[in-house]
mmCIF file of C-alpha atoms and ligand atoms in Angstrom:
data_model
loop_
_atom_site.group_PDB
_atom_site.id
_atom_site.type_symbol
_atom_site.label_atom_id
_atom_site.label_comp_id
_atom_site.label_asym_id
_atom_site.label_seq_id
_atom_site.Cartn_x
_atom_site.Cartn_y
_atom_site.Cartn_z
ATOM 1 C CA UNK A 1 33.407 -7.075 -37.278
ATOM 2 C CA UNK A 2 35.960 -4.370 -36.758
ATOM 3 C CA UNK A 3 35.792 -1.322 -34.558
ATOM 4 C CA UNK A 4 38.380 1.170 -33.424
ATOM 5 C CA UNK A 5 39.801 0.129 -30.006
ATOM 6 C CA UNK A 6 38.796 3.502 -28.571
ATOM 7 C CA UNK A 7 35.202 2.923 -29.741
ATOM 8 C CA UNK A 8 35.314 -0.512 -28.114
ATOM 9 C CA UNK A 9 36.381 1.073 -24.836
ATOM 10 C CA UNK A 10 33.593 3.625 -25.175
ATOM 11 C CA UNK A 11 31.217 0.685 -25.532
ATOM 12 C CA UNK A 12 32.125 -0.236 -21.949
ATOM 13 C CA UNK A 13 30.812 3.165 -20.852
ATOM 14 C CA UNK A 14 27.568 2.388 -22.645
ATOM 15 C CA UNK A 15 27.423 -1.008 -20.919
ATOM 16 C CA UNK A 16 27.975 0.678 -17.548
ATOM 17 C CA UNK A 17 25.158 3.164 -18.259
ATOM 18 C CA UNK A 18 22.854 0.346 -19.344
ATOM 19 C CA UNK A 19 23.704 -1.685 -16.252
ATOM 20 C CA UNK A 20 22.747 1.285 -14.110
ATOM 21 C CA UNK A 21 19.517 1.774 -16.055
ATOM 22 C CA UNK A 22 18.699 -1.924 -15.548
ATOM 23 C CA UNK A 23 19.372 -1.621 -11.834
ATOM 24 C CA UNK A 24 17.124 1.451 -11.672
ATOM 25 C CA UNK A 25 14.364 -0.409 -13.510
ATOM 26 C CA UNK A 26 14.731 -3.441 -11.259
ATOM 27 C CA UNK A 27 14.711 -1.227 -8.210
ATOM 28 C CA UNK A 28 11.553 0.514 -9.378
ATOM 29 C CA UNK A 29 9.805 -2.831 -9.788
ATOM 30 C CA UNK A 30 10.926 -4.240 -6.415
ATOM 31 C CA UNK A 31 10.711 -1.162 -4.207
ATOM 32 C CA UNK A 32 10.206 -2.038 -0.526
ATOM 33 C CA UNK A 33 8.702 1.461 -0.288
ATOM 34 C CA UNK A 34 5.975 0.365 -2.732
ATOM 35 C CA UNK A 35 5.281 -2.742 -0.630
ATOM 36 C CA UNK A 36 5.019 -0.431 2.399
ATOM 37 C CA UNK A 37 2.443 1.720 0.571
ATOM 38 C CA UNK A 38 0.372 -1.362 -0.250
ATOM 39 C CA UNK A 39 0.564 -2.531 3.367
ATOM 40 C CA UNK A 40 -0.486 0.940 4.565
ATOM 41 C CA UNK A 41 -3.400 0.870 2.111
ATOM 42 C CA UNK A 42 -4.550 -2.484 3.505
ATOM 43 C CA UNK A 43 -4.317 -1.129 7.058
ATOM 44 C CA UNK A 44 -6.324 1.958 6.069
ATOM 45 C CA UNK A 45 -9.049 -0.146 4.426
ATOM 46 C CA UNK A 46 -9.319 -2.287 7.569
ATOM 47 C CA UNK A 47 -9.507 0.888 9.687
ATOM 48 C CA UNK A 48 -12.256 2.277 7.439
ATOM 49 C CA UNK A 49 -14.218 -0.962 7.804
ATOM 50 C CA UNK A 50 -13.809 -0.825 11.586
ATOM 51 C CA UNK A 51 -15.112 2.766 11.657
ATOM 52 C CA UNK A 52 -18.181 1.744 9.632
ATOM 53 C CA UNK A 53 -18.847 -1.192 11.985
ATOM 54 C CA UNK A 54 -18.501 1.076 15.043
ATOM 55 C CA UNK A 55 -20.772 3.731 13.478
ATOM 56 C CA UNK A 56 -23.408 1.125 12.674
ATOM 57 C CA UNK A 57 -23.288 -0.300 16.199
ATOM 58 C CA UNK A 58 -23.598 3.167 17.692
ATOM 59 C CA UNK A 59 -26.460 4.272 15.432
ATOM 60 C CA UNK A 60 -28.343 1.021 16.194
ATOM 61 C CA UNK A 61 -27.962 1.753 19.908
ATOM 62 C CA UNK A 62 -28.992 5.403 19.421
ATOM 63 C CA UNK A 63 -32.152 4.109 17.769
ATOM 64 C CA UNK A 64 -32.764 1.648 20.634
ATOM 65 C CA UNK A 65 -32.324 4.422 23.200
ATOM 66 C CA UNK A 66 -34.759 6.688 21.339
ATOM 67 C CA UNK A 67 -37.294 3.863 21.096
ATOM 68 C CA UNK A 68 -37.045 3.154 24.843
ATOM 69 C CA UNK A 69 -37.388 6.882 25.596
ATOM 70 C CA UNK A 70 -40.616 6.965 23.596
ATOM 71 C CA UNK A 71 -41.932 3.847 25.352
ATOM 72 C CA UNK A 72 -41.149 5.236 28.811
ATOM 73 C CA UNK A 73 -42.792 8.505 27.841
ATOM 74 C CA UNK A 74 -45.933 6.672 26.690
ATOM 75 C CA UNK A 75 -46.115 4.796 30.018
ATOM 76 C CA UNK A 76 -45.664 8.061 31.956
ATOM 77 C CA UNK A 77 -48.390 9.804 29.961
ATOM 78 C CA UNK A 78 -50.705 6.903 30.678
ATOM 79 C CA UNK A 79 -49.837 6.971 34.398
ATOM 80 C CA UNK A 80 -50.519 10.709 34.609
ATOM 81 C CA UNK A 81 -53.844 10.264 32.848
ATOM 82 C CA UNK A 82 -54.875 7.419 35.226
ATOM 83 C CA UNK A 83 -53.789 9.396 38.296
ATOM 84 C CA UNK A 84 -55.812 12.408 37.146
ATOM 85 C CA UNK A 85 -58.898 10.249 36.604
ATOM 86 C CA UNK A 86 -58.509 8.843 40.112
ATOM 87 C CA UNK A 87 -57.872 12.260 41.623
ATOM 88 C CA UNK A 88 -60.933 14.037 40.217
ATOM 89 C CA UNK A 89 -63.196 11.307 41.654
ATOM 90 C CA UNK A 90 -65.450 11.090 38.606
ATOM 91 C CA UNK A 91 -65.000 7.320 38.165
ATOM 92 C CA UNK A 92 -66.987 4.449 39.685
ATOM 93 C CA UNK A 93 -65.502 2.215 42.374
ATOM 94 C CA UNK A 94 -64.951 -0.586 39.810
ATOM 95 C CA UNK A 95 -63.273 1.825 37.395
ATOM 96 C CA UNK A 96 -61.110 3.123 40.233
ATOM 97 C CA UNK A 97 -60.092 -0.416 41.063
ATOM 98 C CA UNK A 98 -59.249 -1.119 37.407
ATOM 99 C CA UNK A 99 -57.229 2.077 37.209
ATOM 100 C CA UNK A 100 -55.232 1.124 40.288
ATOM 101 C CA UNK A 101 -54.435 -2.271 38.781
ATOM 102 C CA UNK A 102 -53.402 -0.601 35.591
ATOM 103 C CA UNK A 103 -51.235 1.897 37.479
ATOM 104 C CA UNK A 104 -49.474 -0.959 39.280
ATOM 105 C CA UNK A 105 -48.890 -2.752 36.005
ATOM 106 C CA UNK A 106 -47.684 0.495 34.338
ATOM 107 C CA UNK A 107 -45.227 1.015 37.160
ATOM 108 C CA UNK A 108 -43.786 -2.509 36.727
ATOM 109 C CA UNK A 109 -43.580 -1.958 32.964
ATOM 110 C CA UNK A 110 -41.815 1.379 33.453
ATOM 111 C CA UNK A 111 -39.316 -0.207 35.874
ATOM 112 C CA UNK A 112 -38.462 -2.862 33.298
ATOM 113 C CA UNK A 113 -38.108 -0.231 30.554
ATOM 114 C CA UNK A 114 -35.946 2.025 32.698
ATOM 115 C CA UNK A 115 -33.633 -0.847 33.562
ATOM 116 C CA UNK A 116 -33.345 -1.692 29.887
ATOM 117 C CA UNK A 117 -32.710 1.981 29.180
ATOM 118 C CA UNK A 118 -29.766 2.031 31.596
ATOM 119 C CA UNK A 119 -28.287 -1.071 30.085
ATOM 120 C CA UNK A 120 -28.619 0.185 26.497
ATOM 121 C CA UNK A 121 -27.194 3.579 27.481
ATOM 122 C CA UNK A 122 -24.148 1.852 28.960
ATOM 123 C CA UNK A 123 -23.662 -0.017 25.704
ATOM 124 C CA UNK A 124 -24.196 3.226 23.798
ATOM 125 C CA UNK A 125 -21.470 4.895 25.831
ATOM 126 C CA UNK A 126 -19.066 1.986 25.219
ATOM 127 C CA UNK A 127 -19.897 2.087 21.507
ATOM 128 C CA UNK A 128 -19.131 5.813 21.481
ATOM 129 C CA UNK A 129 -15.720 5.110 23.015
ATOM 130 C CA UNK A 130 -15.141 2.380 20.417
ATOM 131 C CA UNK A 131 -16.030 4.732 17.592
ATOM 132 C CA UNK A 132 -13.655 7.359 18.975
ATOM 133 C CA UNK A 133 -10.817 4.793 19.081
ATOM 134 C CA UNK A 134 -11.555 3.498 15.585
ATOM 135 C CA UNK A 135 -11.722 7.049 14.239
ATOM 136 C CA UNK A 136 -8.360 7.822 15.819
ATOM 137 C CA UNK A 137 -6.872 4.593 14.417
ATOM 138 C CA UNK A 138 -8.244 5.592 11.014
ATOM 139 C CA UNK A 139 -6.565 8.998 11.235
ATOM 140 C CA UNK A 140 -3.283 7.314 12.227
ATOM 141 C CA UNK A 141 -3.603 4.929 9.271
ATOM 142 C CA UNK A 142 -4.255 7.864 6.925
ATOM 143 C CA UNK A 143 -1.137 9.653 8.140
ATOM 144 C CA UNK A 144 0.897 6.444 7.850
ATOM 145 C CA UNK A 145 -0.271 5.989 4.264
ATOM 146 C CA UNK A 146 0.548 9.598 3.382
ATOM 147 C CA UNK A 147 4.042 9.142 4.878
ATOM 148 C CA UNK A 148 4.558 5.865 3.004
ATOM 149 C CA UNK A 149 3.445 7.476 -0.269
ATOM 150 C CA UNK A 150 5.794 10.394 0.328
ATOM 151 C CA UNK A 151 8.725 8.046 1.005
ATOM 152 C CA UNK A 152 7.967 5.960 -2.080
ATOM 153 C CA UNK A 153 7.556 9.024 -4.294
ATOM 154 C CA UNK A 154 10.860 10.350 -2.969
ATOM 155 C CA UNK A 155 12.640 7.140 -3.960
ATOM 156 C CA UNK A 156 10.830 7.065 -7.312
ATOM 157 C CA UNK A 157 11.967 10.647 -7.847
ATOM 158 C CA UNK A 158 15.583 9.626 -7.165
ATOM 159 C CA UNK A 159 15.295 6.710 -9.565
ATOM 160 C CA UNK A 160 13.732 8.997 -12.165
ATOM 161 C CA UNK A 161 16.628 11.433 -11.797
ATOM 162 C CA UNK A 162 19.145 8.626 -12.335
ATOM 163 C CA UNK A 163 17.200 7.437 -15.371
ATOM 164 C CA UNK A 164 17.054 10.888 -16.946
ATOM 165 C CA UNK A 165 20.746 11.528 -16.340
ATOM 166 C CA UNK A 166 21.870 8.130 -17.594
ATOM 167 C CA UNK A 167 19.433 8.346 -20.502
ATOM 168 C CA UNK A 168 21.111 11.560 -21.632
ATOM 169 C CA UNK A 169 24.523 9.930 -21.282
ATOM 170 C CA UNK A 170 23.305 7.012 -23.337
ATOM 171 C CA UNK A 171 22.056 9.319 -26.099
ATOM 172 C CA UNK A 172 25.400 11.108 -26.220
ATOM 173 C CA UNK A 173 27.363 7.843 -26.254
ATOM 174 C CA UNK A 174 25.256 6.547 -29.127
ATOM 175 C CA UNK A 175 26.230 9.610 -31.187
ATOM 176 C CA UNK A 176 29.923 8.757 -30.693
ATOM 177 C CA UNK A 177 29.738 5.025 -31.311
ATOM 178 C CA UNK A 178 29.770 3.239 -34.679
ATOM 179 C CA UNK A 179 26.271 2.102 -35.600
ATOM 180 C CA UNK A 180 27.183 -1.488 -36.469
ATOM 181 C CA UNK A 181 28.938 -1.949 -33.124
ATOM 182 C CA UNK A 182 25.912 -0.596 -31.235
ATOM 183 C CA UNK A 183 23.590 -2.767 -33.333
ATOM 184 C CA UNK A 184 25.540 -5.892 -32.355
ATOM 185 C CA UNK A 185 25.676 -4.783 -28.730
ATOM 186 C CA UNK A 186 21.892 -4.109 -28.631
ATOM 187 C CA UNK A 187 21.172 -7.465 -30.281
ATOM 188 C CA UNK A 188 23.233 -9.249 -27.628
ATOM 189 C CA UNK A 189 21.527 -7.319 -24.858
ATOM 190 C CA UNK A 190 18.079 -8.110 -26.217
ATOM 191 C CA UNK A 191 18.928 -11.761 -25.557
ATOM 192 C CA UNK A 192 19.430 -10.913 -21.920
ATOM 193 C CA UNK A 193 23.232 -10.836 -21.968
ATOM 194 C CA UNK A 194 25.304 -7.893 -20.812
ATOM 195 C CA UNK A 195 26.230 -6.924 -24.383
ATOM 196 C CA UNK A 196 29.799 -6.011 -23.616
ATOM 197 C CA UNK A 197 32.334 -6.661 -20.902
ATOM 198 C CA UNK A 198 35.917 -5.750 -20.180
ATOM 199 C CA UNK A 199 38.599 -8.417 -20.311
ATOM 200 C CA UNK A 200 40.049 -8.395 -16.809
ATOM 201 C CA UNK A 201 42.967 -10.795 -16.506
ATOM 202 C CA UNK A 202 41.509 -13.973 -17.918
ATOM 203 C CA UNK A 203 37.931 -13.154 -16.994
ATOM 204 C CA UNK A 204 35.075 -11.897 -19.133
ATOM 205 C CA UNK A 205 33.735 -8.800 -17.392
ATOM 206 C CA UNK A 206 30.201 -9.538 -18.628
ATOM 207 C CA UNK A 207 29.705 -13.078 -17.293
ATOM 208 C CA UNK A 208 32.661 -13.091 -14.860
ATOM 209 C CA UNK A 209 33.776 -16.518 -16.047
ATOM 210 C CA UNK A 210 37.420 -17.352 -16.555
ATOM 211 C CA UNK A 211 38.390 -18.122 -20.128
ATOM 212 C CA UNK A 212 40.432 -21.163 -20.941
ATOM 213 C CA UNK A 213 43.970 -20.725 -22.200
ATOM 214 C CA UNK A 214 43.126 -21.237 -25.865
ATOM 215 C CA UNK A 215 40.273 -18.748 -25.860
ATOM 216 C CA UNK A 216 42.360 -16.196 -24.042
ATOM 217 C CA UNK A 217 45.270 -16.682 -26.458
ATOM 218 C CA UNK A 218 42.983 -16.204 -29.462
ATOM 219 C CA UNK A 219 41.468 -13.051 -28.029
ATOM 220 C CA UNK A 220 44.839 -11.589 -27.183
ATOM 221 C CA UNK A 221 46.186 -12.474 -30.608
ATOM 222 C CA UNK A 222 43.309 -10.848 -32.473
ATOM 223 C CA UNK A 223 43.987 -7.492 -34.105
ATOM 224 C CA UNK A 224 43.182 -4.588 -31.729
ATOM 225 C CA UNK A 225 40.340 -3.410 -33.970
ATOM 226 C CA UNK A 226 38.820 -6.874 -34.194
ATOM 227 C CA UNK A 227 35.574 -7.170 -32.227
ATOM 228 C CA UNK A 228 35.948 -10.335 -30.172
ATOM 229 C CA UNK A 229 33.260 -12.176 -28.239
ATOM 230 C CA UNK A 230 33.115 -14.268 -25.096
ATOM 231 C CA UNK A 231 32.551 -17.943 -25.908
ATOM 232 C CA UNK A 232 30.521 -18.377 -22.762
ATOM 233 C CA UNK A 233 28.035 -15.456 -22.726
ATOM 234 C CA UNK A 234 28.460 -14.086 -26.255
ATOM 235 C CA UNK A 235 29.214 -10.556 -25.031
ATOM 236 C CA UNK A 236 31.678 -8.325 -26.867
ATOM 237 C CA UNK A 237 34.931 -8.617 -24.945
ATOM 238 C CA UNK A 238 36.827 -5.330 -24.811
ATOM 239 C CA UNK A 239 40.552 -5.474 -24.281
ATOM 240 C CA UNK A 240 41.774 -2.568 -22.202
ATOM 241 C CA UNK A 241 45.157 -4.022 -21.263
ATOM 242 C CA UNK A 242 44.164 -4.837 -17.685
HETATM 243 ZN ZN1 ZN B 1 31.245 -13.720 -20.951
#
């Protein structure tokens, strides 16, 4: 294949643009900022779970406290009723005796309930403190995620800008370059090679390998408009006189 030496040099500009586009693509796929977002999402999910656990614990204790309140109230009502019966003197001696026994037993029962009440209320208070802490941790995790997303989107925006700019350059370069040369270059690139590289000294700029003397002699001896290739990586080797 033949191509004007100036077109061959222009091909190096295309290769440089494509290398930058590849780097941008690679960067997009391996962003540490994306990993940070995923980590922040995991932290937030754990914080949400912890809030739910703390809420459940607290609402269970709220229910226990309410139940104990009702039980204490029932005992008190019963005590008042018994005391009134005793006070108005309308009961027999045996009934009065029974009522006194019952009052003693109600008092013991109430003491037990009130002790339990204190204990559950202490746990309720501790659970309230826990819930407050977990809610705060959740808010911190939400802010951290928002920050991480903002940082990642900022970097993605930068990458997008590079891609748009280089994409435009690529389009313009394609208009200038001979189609057959670009077709060969694209075919080489589709195989994962660089497509084109500058001959620097005795090195292929695409694969960076040194050429042996024979290969180098052949390349240098080829007509300037001859499209020559690297024996090692297959890339188009562009002679710029360096
Ligand atoms: Zn090479």
